[in-house]
Amino acid sequence: MPMSRSFKDSLFKKLPEIAEHYGTPFHIYDEAGIRETGNRIKEAFAKIPEFREYFAVKALPNPAILTLMKTMGFGFDCSSVAELILSRRAGCSGGDIMFTSNNTSREEFQAAAADGGCILNLDDISLIAKVPRMPELICFRYNPGPLRTGNSIIGNPVEAKYGVSHSQIVDAYRLAKERGAIQFGIHTMLASNELNYTYMVQTARTLLELVEYIQKELGITFRFINIGGGLGIPYQPGVAPLDLEALGREVTDLFSAFNRRNGYTPALYMESGRFMTGPHGVLIVRAINRKDIYRTYIGVDGCMTSLMRPALYGAYHHIEVLGKEGEQPSELVDVVGSLCENNDKFAIQRPLPPIAENDLLIIQDSGAHGHAMGFNYNGRLRPKELLLNVDGSVELIRRAETEEDYFATLQFAPDTLITGE
Ligand SMILES: *Cc1c(COP(=O)(O)O)cnc(C)c1O
């Protein structure tokens, strides 16, 4: 099931009061659930001498969430200057941060090196010459190309824009070494929202084999391998979750075998976003209109600017109506926002119980790539974010955007360039 029993039990009874106090729409995240998943991840890989999760900041870039991740001992995976700043404000630097950029700019290299630095995860062989100062520890993103098929969201690696190709990978490490790097890591991310755990086992195997090949060529050893994010969550009821424990066991076996062959064990890094927070957030909206034309539309007070996955990927997000959780669905409806864009729908032809005006709808699994993907099309504003703490209290962790925020970048004073003839 999309939402855990315990999240439901603690949230649903408080929801009318929370909605009344803060006003809808809002995302609300479950601290207890995030901690539980964090502990499960640590437990699953506990037999590998060094394991660390680097939470993918882009999934839920909120300081309260990053602080929570830090208390669990996690680092952060960043791919923009803003994400670096957020991670550093959460108290991280150096080896706590992976900077996995793509098409990296000079400004990004500067930001990566500033304020205590981070682990640079380079995306291309041409960037070695562009790193202002080669750090002691360097990582490359690997793109296996035709040696591996990607899953549906990531697509075919041959068409994917990230990473160093197979034929360039040894040279990449050789060049980095010549420029002064002395410690090495390797990264790849070949799947997204993948529920089949064997996919990640295969990724770990691919990287460990590659490490053996590179170290033979260059006489170096590897400090870590990073198998990326991409662990899936079941968005639809009845879909089996990813078997994290089996993933942990099989990857641990690969690491033990690697140790027997090579006499050392690199660290294992992972950078999950969705798996860490996805199921532990929901978007709460209120029904404000009902419209019966060729179909029945339930209009709610949030729209796709608060959660664009349904519009972007046709993604399913489970919806429940507060107080009617046990009821049989009575009609097929489209649950829609107010954007002038016909794909502004949270659900299409979904069987739901009868919905009345003012009913609260719980749109589930919004905890990753939810609020974060928000935008302002049509002058729509991003909603607030709340955190349901372990002690039962609720905290506003981001206010809603205002029209003033929306107008903040508009240029009212003239700033004109008269171009020369
Ligand atoms: C997006 C991303 C992640 C997180 O992906 P999830 O599917 O949320 O686990 C991790 N690493 C990199 C490099 C990414 O781009």
CSV table of C-alpha atoms and ligand atoms in Angstrom, one decimal:
chain,number,residue,atom,x,y,z
A,1,MET,CA,0.0,0.0,0.0
A,2,PRO,CA,1.2,3.5,-0.8
A,3,MET,CA,0.9,5.1,2.7
A,4,SER,CA,2.1,3.2,5.7
A,5,ARG,CA,-0.4,2.2,8.4
A,6,SER,CA,1.4,4.2,11.1
A,7,PHE,CA,1.5,7.4,8.9
A,8,LYS,CA,-2.2,7.0,8.3
A,9,ASP,CA,-3.0,6.4,12.0
A,10,SER,CA,-1.1,9.4,13.2
A,11,LEU,CA,-2.1,11.7,10.4
A,12,PHE,CA,-5.7,11.1,9.6
A,13,LYS,CA,-7.2,11.9,13.0
A,14,LYS,CA,-5.3,15.1,13.2
A,15,LEU,CA,-5.9,16.1,9.6
A,16,PRO,CA,-9.0,18.3,10.0
A,17,GLU,CA,-7.3,20.3,12.7
A,18,ILE,CA,-4.1,20.6,10.7
A,19,ALA,CA,-6.0,21.7,7.5
A,20,GLU,CA,-8.0,24.2,9.5
A,21,HIS,CA,-4.9,25.7,11.2
A,22,TYR,CA,-2.6,25.9,8.2
A,23,GLY,CA,-5.0,25.9,5.3
A,24,THR,CA,-4.8,23.7,2.2
A,25,PRO,CA,-3.1,22.7,0.0
A,26,PHE,CA,0.1,21.4,1.6
A,27,HIS,CA,2.5,18.6,1.5
A,28,ILE,CA,3.0,16.9,4.9
A,29,TYR,CA,6.0,14.6,5.6
A,30,ASP,CA,6.3,11.8,8.2
A,31,GLU,CA,9.4,12.0,10.3
A,32,ALA,CA,8.8,8.6,11.9
A,33,GLY,CA,8.5,7.0,8.4
A,34,ILE,CA,11.6,8.6,7.1
A,35,ARG,CA,13.6,7.5,10.1
A,36,GLU,CA,12.3,4.0,9.7
A,37,THR,CA,13.3,3.8,6.1
A,38,GLY,CA,16.7,5.3,6.9
A,39,ASN,CA,17.3,2.6,9.6
A,40,ARG,CA,16.2,-0.1,7.2
A,41,ILE,CA,18.7,1.0,4.6
A,42,LYS,CA,21.5,1.2,7.1
A,43,GLU,CA,20.5,-2.3,8.5
A,44,ALA,CA,20.4,-3.8,5.0
A,45,PHE,CA,24.0,-2.9,4.2
A,46,ALA,CA,25.4,-3.1,7.8
A,47,LYS,CA,27.7,-6.0,6.9
A,48,ILE,CA,29.6,-4.0,4.4
A,49,PRO,CA,32.5,-2.4,6.3
A,50,GLU,CA,31.6,1.1,5.1
A,51,PHE,CA,28.2,2.0,3.8
A,52,ARG,CA,26.7,5.5,3.4
A,53,GLU,CA,23.5,6.9,2.0
A,54,TYR,CA,23.9,10.3,0.3
A,55,PHE,CA,20.3,11.6,0.2
A,56,ALA,CA,19.5,12.9,-3.2
A,57,VAL,CA,18.7,16.5,-2.2
A,58,LYS,CA,16.6,17.2,-5.4
A,59,ALA,CA,13.9,14.8,-4.2
A,60,LEU,CA,13.0,16.9,-1.1
A,61,PRO,CA,15.2,20.0,-0.8
A,62,ASN,CA,14.0,21.3,2.6
A,63,PRO,CA,16.4,22.2,5.5
A,64,ALA,CA,14.2,20.4,8.0
A,65,ILE,CA,14.4,17.2,6.0
A,66,LEU,CA,18.2,17.6,5.4
A,67,THR,CA,18.7,18.1,9.2
A,68,LEU,CA,16.8,14.9,9.7
A,69,MET,CA,19.0,13.0,7.2
A,70,LYS,CA,22.1,14.3,8.8
A,71,THR,CA,21.1,13.1,12.3
A,72,MET,CA,20.8,9.6,10.7
A,73,GLY,CA,24.5,10.0,9.5
A,74,PHE,CA,23.6,10.5,5.9
A,75,GLY,CA,25.4,12.7,3.4
A,76,PHE,CA,23.9,14.5,0.5
A,77,ASP,CA,24.0,14.1,-3.3
A,78,CYS,CA,23.8,17.5,-4.9
A,79,SER,CA,23.7,18.6,-8.5
A,80,SER,CA,23.3,22.4,-8.4
A,81,VAL,CA,24.8,25.3,-6.5
A,82,ALA,CA,21.5,25.8,-4.6
A,83,GLU,CA,21.6,22.2,-3.4
A,84,LEU,CA,25.2,22.6,-2.3
A,85,ILE,CA,24.3,25.6,-0.3
A,86,LEU,CA,21.4,23.8,1.3
A,87,SER,CA,23.6,20.9,2.2
A,88,ARG,CA,26.3,23.1,3.7
A,89,ARG,CA,23.7,25.0,5.7
A,90,ALA,CA,22.7,21.6,7.1
A,91,GLY,CA,26.2,21.5,8.5
A,92,CYS,CA,27.9,19.3,5.8
A,93,SER,CA,31.1,19.7,4.0
A,94,GLY,CA,33.9,17.6,2.4
A,95,GLY,CA,33.1,13.9,2.2
A,96,ASP,CA,29.5,14.5,3.4
A,97,ILE,CA,28.6,15.8,0.0
A,98,MET,CA,28.7,14.3,-3.5
A,99,PHE,CA,28.5,16.8,-6.3
A,100,THR,CA,27.1,14.9,-9.2
A,101,SER,CA,26.6,17.5,-11.9
A,102,ASN,CA,25.9,17.1,-15.5
A,103,ASN,CA,27.1,19.6,-18.1
A,104,THR,CA,29.0,21.3,-15.3
A,105,SER,CA,29.6,25.1,-15.5
A,106,ARG,CA,32.6,27.0,-14.2
A,107,GLU,CA,30.4,28.5,-11.4
A,108,GLU,CA,29.5,25.0,-10.3
A,109,PHE,CA,33.1,23.9,-10.1
A,110,GLN,CA,33.8,27.0,-8.0
A,111,ALA,CA,30.9,26.4,-5.7
A,112,ALA,CA,31.9,22.7,-5.3
A,113,ALA,CA,35.4,23.7,-4.2
A,114,ALA,CA,34.3,26.4,-1.8
A,115,ASP,CA,33.3,26.1,1.8
A,116,GLY,CA,35.0,22.9,2.7
A,117,GLY,CA,34.6,21.3,-0.7
A,118,CYS,CA,32.8,18.0,-1.5
A,119,ILE,CA,33.4,14.8,-3.4
A,120,LEU,CA,33.4,15.8,-7.1
A,121,ASN,CA,31.7,13.3,-9.3
A,122,LEU,CA,32.8,14.2,-12.8
A,123,ASP,CA,30.5,13.7,-15.7
A,124,ASP,CA,32.9,13.7,-18.6
A,125,ILE,CA,36.6,13.2,-19.5
A,126,SER,CA,36.8,16.7,-20.9
A,127,LEU,CA,36.0,18.1,-17.5
A,128,ILE,CA,39.3,16.9,-16.0
A,129,ALA,CA,41.1,19.8,-17.7
A,130,LYS,CA,38.4,22.2,-16.4
A,131,VAL,CA,38.4,21.4,-12.7
A,132,PRO,CA,40.1,24.4,-11.3
A,133,ARG,CA,42.2,22.3,-8.9
A,134,MET,CA,42.1,18.5,-9.0
A,135,PRO,CA,41.1,17.3,-5.6
A,136,GLU,CA,42.8,14.3,-3.9
A,137,LEU,CA,39.7,12.2,-4.2
A,138,ILE,CA,37.9,12.2,-7.5
A,139,CYS,CA,34.9,10.2,-8.8
A,140,PHE,CA,33.6,9.7,-12.3
A,141,ARG,CA,30.1,8.9,-13.5
A,142,TYR,CA,30.1,5.8,-15.7
A,143,ASN,CA,27.8,5.3,-18.6
A,144,PRO,CA,28.0,1.7,-19.8
A,145,GLY,CA,26.3,2.5,-23.1
A,146,PRO,CA,25.4,-0.6,-25.1
A,147,LEU,CA,26.9,-2.9,-22.4
A,148,ARG,CA,23.7,-2.4,-20.4
A,149,THR,CA,20.1,-1.6,-21.0
A,150,GLY,CA,18.4,1.0,-18.8
A,151,ASN,CA,15.0,0.8,-17.3
A,152,SER,CA,12.0,2.8,-18.7
A,153,ILE,CA,12.4,6.1,-16.8
A,154,ILE,CA,16.2,6.4,-17.3
A,155,GLY,CA,16.0,5.0,-20.8
A,156,ASN,CA,18.7,3.4,-22.9
A,157,PRO,CA,22.2,4.4,-21.6
A,158,VAL,CA,23.4,5.0,-25.2
A,159,GLU,CA,20.9,7.9,-25.4
A,160,ALA,CA,21.5,9.1,-21.8
A,161,LYS,CA,23.4,12.3,-21.6
A,162,TYR,CA,25.3,11.6,-18.4
A,163,GLY,CA,28.6,9.9,-17.7
A,164,VAL,CA,31.9,8.8,-19.2
A,165,SER,CA,31.7,6.2,-21.9
A,166,HIS,CA,33.2,2.7,-21.5
A,167,SER,CA,36.0,3.4,-23.9
A,168,GLN,CA,37.0,6.6,-22.1
A,169,ILE,CA,36.8,5.4,-18.5
A,170,VAL,CA,40.4,4.1,-18.0
A,171,ASP,CA,41.8,7.2,-19.6
A,172,ALA,CA,39.6,9.4,-17.4
A,173,TYR,CA,41.2,7.9,-14.2
A,174,ARG,CA,44.7,8.0,-15.8
A,175,LEU,CA,44.3,11.7,-16.6
A,176,ALA,CA,42.9,12.5,-13.2
A,177,LYS,CA,45.8,10.7,-11.6
A,178,GLU,CA,48.3,12.6,-13.7
A,179,ARG,CA,46.6,15.8,-12.5
A,180,GLY,CA,47.2,14.8,-8.9
A,181,ALA,CA,44.2,12.7,-7.8
A,182,ILE,CA,45.3,10.0,-5.4
A,183,GLN,CA,41.9,8.5,-4.3
A,184,PHE,CA,39.2,7.3,-6.5
A,185,GLY,CA,35.5,6.5,-6.6
A,186,ILE,CA,33.1,5.4,-9.3
A,187,HIS,CA,29.4,6.1,-9.8
A,188,THR,CA,26.6,5.1,-12.0
A,189,MET,CA,22.9,5.3,-12.0
A,190,LEU,CA,21.1,3.1,-14.4
A,191,ALA,CA,17.6,2.9,-13.2
A,192,SER,CA,14.9,5.1,-11.8
A,193,ASN,CA,11.9,4.0,-9.7
A,194,GLU,CA,13.0,0.4,-10.3
A,195,LEU,CA,11.1,-2.1,-8.1
A,196,ASN,CA,13.2,-5.1,-9.1
A,197,TYR,CA,16.1,-5.2,-6.7
A,198,THR,CA,18.2,-7.4,-8.9
A,199,TYR,CA,18.7,-4.4,-11.1
A,200,MET,CA,20.7,-2.7,-8.4
A,201,VAL,CA,22.6,-5.9,-7.7
A,202,GLN,CA,23.6,-6.0,-11.3
A,203,THR,CA,24.7,-2.3,-11.1
A,204,ALA,CA,27.0,-3.1,-8.1
A,205,ARG,CA,28.4,-6.1,-10.0
A,206,THR,CA,29.1,-4.0,-13.1
A,207,LEU,CA,30.9,-1.4,-11.0
A,208,LEU,CA,33.0,-3.9,-9.0
A,209,GLU,CA,34.1,-5.6,-12.2
A,210,LEU,CA,34.9,-2.3,-13.8
A,211,VAL,CA,36.9,-1.4,-10.7
A,212,GLU,CA,39.0,-4.5,-11.0
A,213,TYR,CA,39.6,-3.8,-14.7
A,214,ILE,CA,40.7,-0.2,-14.0
A,215,GLN,CA,42.9,-1.0,-11.1
A,216,LYS,CA,44.7,-3.6,-13.2
A,217,GLU,CA,45.3,-1.1,-15.9
A,218,LEU,CA,46.4,1.7,-13.7
A,219,GLY,CA,47.6,0.3,-10.4
A,220,ILE,CA,45.2,2.2,-8.3
A,221,THR,CA,42.6,1.1,-5.8
A,222,PHE,CA,39.1,2.5,-5.2
A,223,ARG,CA,37.9,4.3,-2.1
A,224,PHE,CA,34.2,3.7,-2.9
A,225,ILE,CA,31.6,2.6,-5.5
A,226,ASN,CA,28.4,4.6,-5.7
A,227,ILE,CA,25.4,2.7,-7.2
A,228,GLY,CA,23.2,5.8,-7.4
A,229,GLY,CA,19.6,6.2,-6.5
A,230,GLY,CA,16.7,4.8,-8.4
A,231,LEU,CA,15.2,2.4,-5.9
A,232,GLY,CA,11.5,2.2,-6.6
A,233,ILE,CA,8.4,2.5,-4.4
A,234,PRO,CA,5.0,1.0,-5.2
A,235,TYR,CA,2.8,3.9,-6.1
A,236,GLN,CA,-0.2,1.6,-6.8
A,237,PRO,CA,-1.9,-0.5,-4.1
A,238,GLY,CA,-1.2,-4.2,-4.4
A,239,VAL,CA,2.3,-3.7,-6.0
A,240,ALA,CA,5.0,-5.5,-4.2
A,241,PRO,CA,7.7,-3.2,-2.7
A,242,LEU,CA,11.4,-3.5,-3.5
A,243,ASP,CA,13.1,-6.2,-1.5
A,244,LEU,CA,15.6,-4.1,0.2
A,245,GLU,CA,16.9,-6.9,2.5
A,246,ALA,CA,17.6,-9.2,-0.4
A,247,LEU,CA,19.4,-6.3,-2.2
A,248,GLY,CA,21.5,-5.8,0.9
A,249,ARG,CA,22.3,-9.5,1.2
A,250,GLU,CA,23.3,-9.9,-2.5
A,251,VAL,CA,25.3,-6.8,-2.7
A,252,THR,CA,27.1,-7.7,0.5
A,253,ASP,CA,28.0,-11.1,-1.0
A,254,LEU,CA,29.5,-9.2,-4.0
A,255,PHE,CA,31.6,-7.1,-1.7
A,256,SER,CA,32.8,-10.1,0.2
A,257,ALA,CA,33.8,-11.8,-3.0
A,258,PHE,CA,35.6,-8.6,-4.2
A,259,ASN,CA,37.5,-8.6,-0.9
A,260,ARG,CA,38.6,-12.2,-1.4
A,261,ARG,CA,39.9,-11.4,-4.8
A,262,ASN,CA,41.5,-8.0,-4.1
A,263,GLY,CA,42.4,-7.9,-0.5
A,264,TYR,CA,40.4,-4.8,0.4
A,265,THR,CA,36.8,-3.6,0.4
A,266,PRO,CA,35.8,-0.3,-1.1
A,267,ALA,CA,33.0,1.6,0.6
A,268,LEU,CA,29.5,1.4,-0.8
A,269,TYR,CA,27.6,4.6,-1.3
A,270,MET,CA,24.0,5.0,-2.4
A,271,GLU,CA,22.0,8.1,-3.2
A,272,SER,CA,18.4,7.3,-2.9
A,273,GLY,CA,15.8,10.1,-3.0
A,274,ARG,CA,12.5,8.6,-3.8
A,275,PHE,CA,13.0,5.5,-1.6
A,276,MET,CA,13.9,7.6,1.4
A,277,THR,CA,11.1,10.1,1.4
A,278,GLY,CA,8.6,9.2,-1.4
A,279,PRO,CA,6.1,7.2,0.6
A,280,HIS,CA,6.5,9.4,3.7
A,281,GLY,CA,4.8,12.5,2.2
A,282,VAL,CA,1.3,13.3,1.0
A,283,LEU,CA,-0.3,16.2,-0.7
A,284,ILE,CA,-3.5,17.4,1.1
A,285,VAL,CA,-6.0,19.2,-1.0
A,286,ARG,CA,-9.6,20.2,-0.5
A,287,ALA,CA,-12.5,19.6,-2.9
A,288,ILE,CA,-13.9,22.9,-4.0
A,289,ASN,CA,-16.0,22.2,-7.0
A,290,ARG,CA,-17.8,19.4,-8.8
A,291,LYS,CA,-18.6,19.5,-12.4
A,292,ASP,CA,-20.7,17.0,-14.4
A,293,ILE,CA,-20.2,17.2,-18.1
A,294,TYR,CA,-19.1,14.3,-20.3
A,295,ARG,CA,-17.1,13.2,-17.3
A,296,THR,CA,-17.3,14.1,-13.7
A,297,TYR,CA,-14.6,16.4,-12.5
A,298,ILE,CA,-13.7,17.0,-8.8
A,299,GLY,CA,-11.9,20.3,-8.7
A,300,VAL,CA,-9.5,20.6,-5.8
A,301,ASP,CA,-7.6,23.6,-4.4
A,302,GLY,CA,-4.1,22.3,-5.5
A,303,CYS,CA,-2.9,21.8,-9.0
A,304,MET,CA,-0.1,20.2,-11.0
A,305,THR,CA,2.3,23.0,-9.9
A,306,SER,CA,2.2,21.2,-6.5
A,307,LEU,CA,2.8,17.7,-7.9
A,308,MET,CA,3.5,17.4,-11.6
A,309,ARG,CA,4.4,13.7,-11.8
A,310,PRO,CA,0.9,12.7,-13.0
A,311,ALA,CA,1.0,15.3,-15.8
A,312,LEU,CA,4.7,14.7,-16.6
A,313,TYR,CA,4.9,10.9,-16.6
A,314,GLY,CA,1.2,9.8,-16.4
A,315,ALA,CA,2.2,8.7,-13.0
A,316,TYR,CA,-0.3,7.1,-10.6
A,317,HIS,CA,-0.7,8.7,-7.2
A,318,HIS,CA,-3.1,6.9,-4.9
A,319,ILE,CA,-5.9,9.1,-3.5
A,320,GLU,CA,-8.1,8.6,-0.5
A,321,VAL,CA,-10.9,10.8,0.8
A,322,LEU,CA,-10.7,11.6,4.5
A,323,GLY,CA,-13.4,9.8,6.5
A,324,LYS,CA,-14.3,7.7,3.5
A,325,GLU,CA,-11.3,5.4,3.4
A,326,GLY,CA,-13.2,2.2,3.9
A,327,GLU,CA,-16.1,3.1,1.5
A,328,GLN,CA,-16.7,1.4,-1.8
A,329,PRO,CA,-15.9,3.6,-4.8
A,330,SER,CA,-19.1,4.9,-6.2
A,331,GLU,CA,-18.1,6.8,-9.3
A,332,LEU,CA,-15.3,7.4,-11.8
A,333,VAL,CA,-13.9,10.9,-11.6
A,334,ASP,CA,-11.1,13.1,-12.8
A,335,VAL,CA,-9.5,14.9,-9.9
A,336,VAL,CA,-8.3,18.2,-11.3
A,337,GLY,CA,-6.6,21.5,-10.5
A,338,SER,CA,-7.2,25.0,-11.9
A,339,LEU,CA,-4.6,25.3,-14.6
A,340,CYS,CA,-5.5,26.1,-18.1
A,341,GLU,CA,-3.9,23.0,-19.2
A,342,ASN,CA,-5.9,19.8,-19.8
A,343,ASN,CA,-3.3,17.5,-18.2
A,344,ASP,CA,-3.7,19.3,-14.9
A,345,LYS,CA,-5.1,16.2,-13.4
A,346,PHE,CA,-4.1,14.2,-10.3
A,347,ALA,CA,-6.3,11.3,-11.3
A,348,ILE,CA,-8.0,10.3,-14.5
A,349,GLN,CA,-11.2,8.2,-14.5
A,350,ARG,CA,-10.4,7.0,-11.0
A,351,PRO,CA,-13.0,5.0,-9.0
A,352,LEU,CA,-13.5,7.0,-5.7
A,353,PRO,CA,-16.2,7.2,-3.0
A,354,PRO,CA,-18.6,10.1,-3.3
A,355,ILE,CA,-16.8,13.4,-2.8
A,356,ALA,CA,-18.5,16.4,-1.3
A,357,GLU,CA,-17.3,20.0,-1.3
A,358,ASN,CA,-14.8,20.6,1.5
A,359,ASP,CA,-13.8,17.0,1.7
A,360,LEU,CA,-10.1,16.5,2.2
A,361,LEU,CA,-8.2,14.4,-0.3
A,362,ILE,CA,-5.0,12.7,0.5
A,363,ILE,CA,-2.8,12.4,-2.6
A,364,GLN,CA,-0.2,9.9,-1.6
A,365,ASP,CA,3.6,9.3,-2.2
A,366,SER,CA,4.3,13.0,-2.8
A,367,GLY,CA,7.4,12.9,-0.5
A,368,ALA,CA,10.0,12.8,-3.3
A,369,HIS,CA,10.0,14.7,-6.6
A,370,GLY,CA,6.7,16.3,-5.5
A,371,HIS,CA,6.9,19.8,-4.2
A,372,ALA,CA,10.5,19.9,-5.6
A,373,MET,CA,9.3,19.7,-9.2
A,374,GLY,CA,6.8,22.6,-8.6
A,375,PHE,CA,6.6,25.5,-11.0
A,376,ASN,CA,4.7,28.7,-11.5
A,377,TYR,CA,2.9,28.3,-14.9
A,378,ASN,CA,-0.3,30.2,-15.1
A,379,GLY,CA,0.7,32.3,-12.0
A,380,ARG,CA,0.0,29.3,-9.8
A,381,LEU,CA,2.0,29.3,-6.5
A,382,ARG,CA,3.7,26.4,-4.8
A,383,PRO,CA,2.1,25.2,-1.6
A,384,LYS,CA,3.5,25.0,1.9
A,385,GLU,CA,5.3,22.0,3.4
A,386,LEU,CA,4.6,20.6,6.9
A,387,LEU,CA,6.5,18.0,9.0
A,388,LEU,CA,4.7,15.6,11.2
A,389,ASN,CA,7.2,15.1,14.0
A,390,VAL,CA,7.8,11.8,15.9
A,391,ASP,CA,6.3,13.5,19.0
A,392,GLY,CA,3.1,14.1,17.2
A,393,SER,CA,3.6,17.9,16.7
A,394,VAL,CA,3.3,19.5,13.3
A,395,GLU,CA,5.7,22.1,12.0
A,396,LEU,CA,5.5,24.5,9.1
A,397,ILE,CA,8.8,23.9,7.2
A,398,ARG,CA,8.1,26.0,4.2
A,399,ARG,CA,5.5,28.7,3.8
A,400,ALA,CA,3.3,28.8,0.7
A,401,GLU,CA,4.5,31.1,-2.1
A,402,THR,CA,2.8,34.5,-2.4
A,403,GLU,CA,2.1,36.7,-5.3
A,404,GLU,CA,5.0,38.9,-4.1
A,405,ASP,CA,7.4,35.9,-4.5
A,406,TYR,CA,6.0,35.4,-8.0
A,407,PHE,CA,6.6,39.1,-8.9
A,408,ALA,CA,10.0,39.2,-7.3
A,409,THR,CA,12.0,38.6,-10.4
A,410,LEU,CA,10.1,41.0,-12.6
A,411,GLN,CA,12.1,44.1,-13.6
A,412,PHE,CA,10.2,47.3,-12.9
A,413,ALA,CA,13.1,49.7,-13.2
A,414,PRO,CA,14.7,49.9,-16.7
A,415,ASP,CA,17.9,48.0,-17.3
A,416,THR,CA,18.5,48.5,-21.0
A,417,LEU,CA,21.4,47.7,-23.2
A,418,ILE,CA,21.7,50.1,-26.2
A,419,THR,CA,23.8,47.9,-28.6
A,420,GLY,CA,26.6,49.5,-30.6
A,421,GLU,CA,26.3,49.9,-34.3
B,1,LIG,C1,17.8,11.9,-9.3
B,1,LIG,C2,19.1,11.3,-8.8
B,1,LIG,C3,19.1,10.5,-7.7
B,1,LIG,C4,17.9,10.1,-6.9
B,1,LIG,O1,17.0,9.3,-7.6
B,1,LIG,P1,15.8,8.6,-6.9
B,1,LIG,O2,15.1,8.0,-8.1
B,1,LIG,O3,15.0,9.6,-6.3
B,1,LIG,O4,16.4,7.6,-6.0
B,1,LIG,C5,20.3,10.0,-7.3
B,1,LIG,N1,21.5,10.3,-7.9
B,1,LIG,C6,21.5,11.1,-9.1
B,1,LIG,C7,22.8,11.4,-9.7
B,1,LIG,C8,20.3,11.6,-9.5
B,1,LIG,O5,20.3,12.3,-10.6
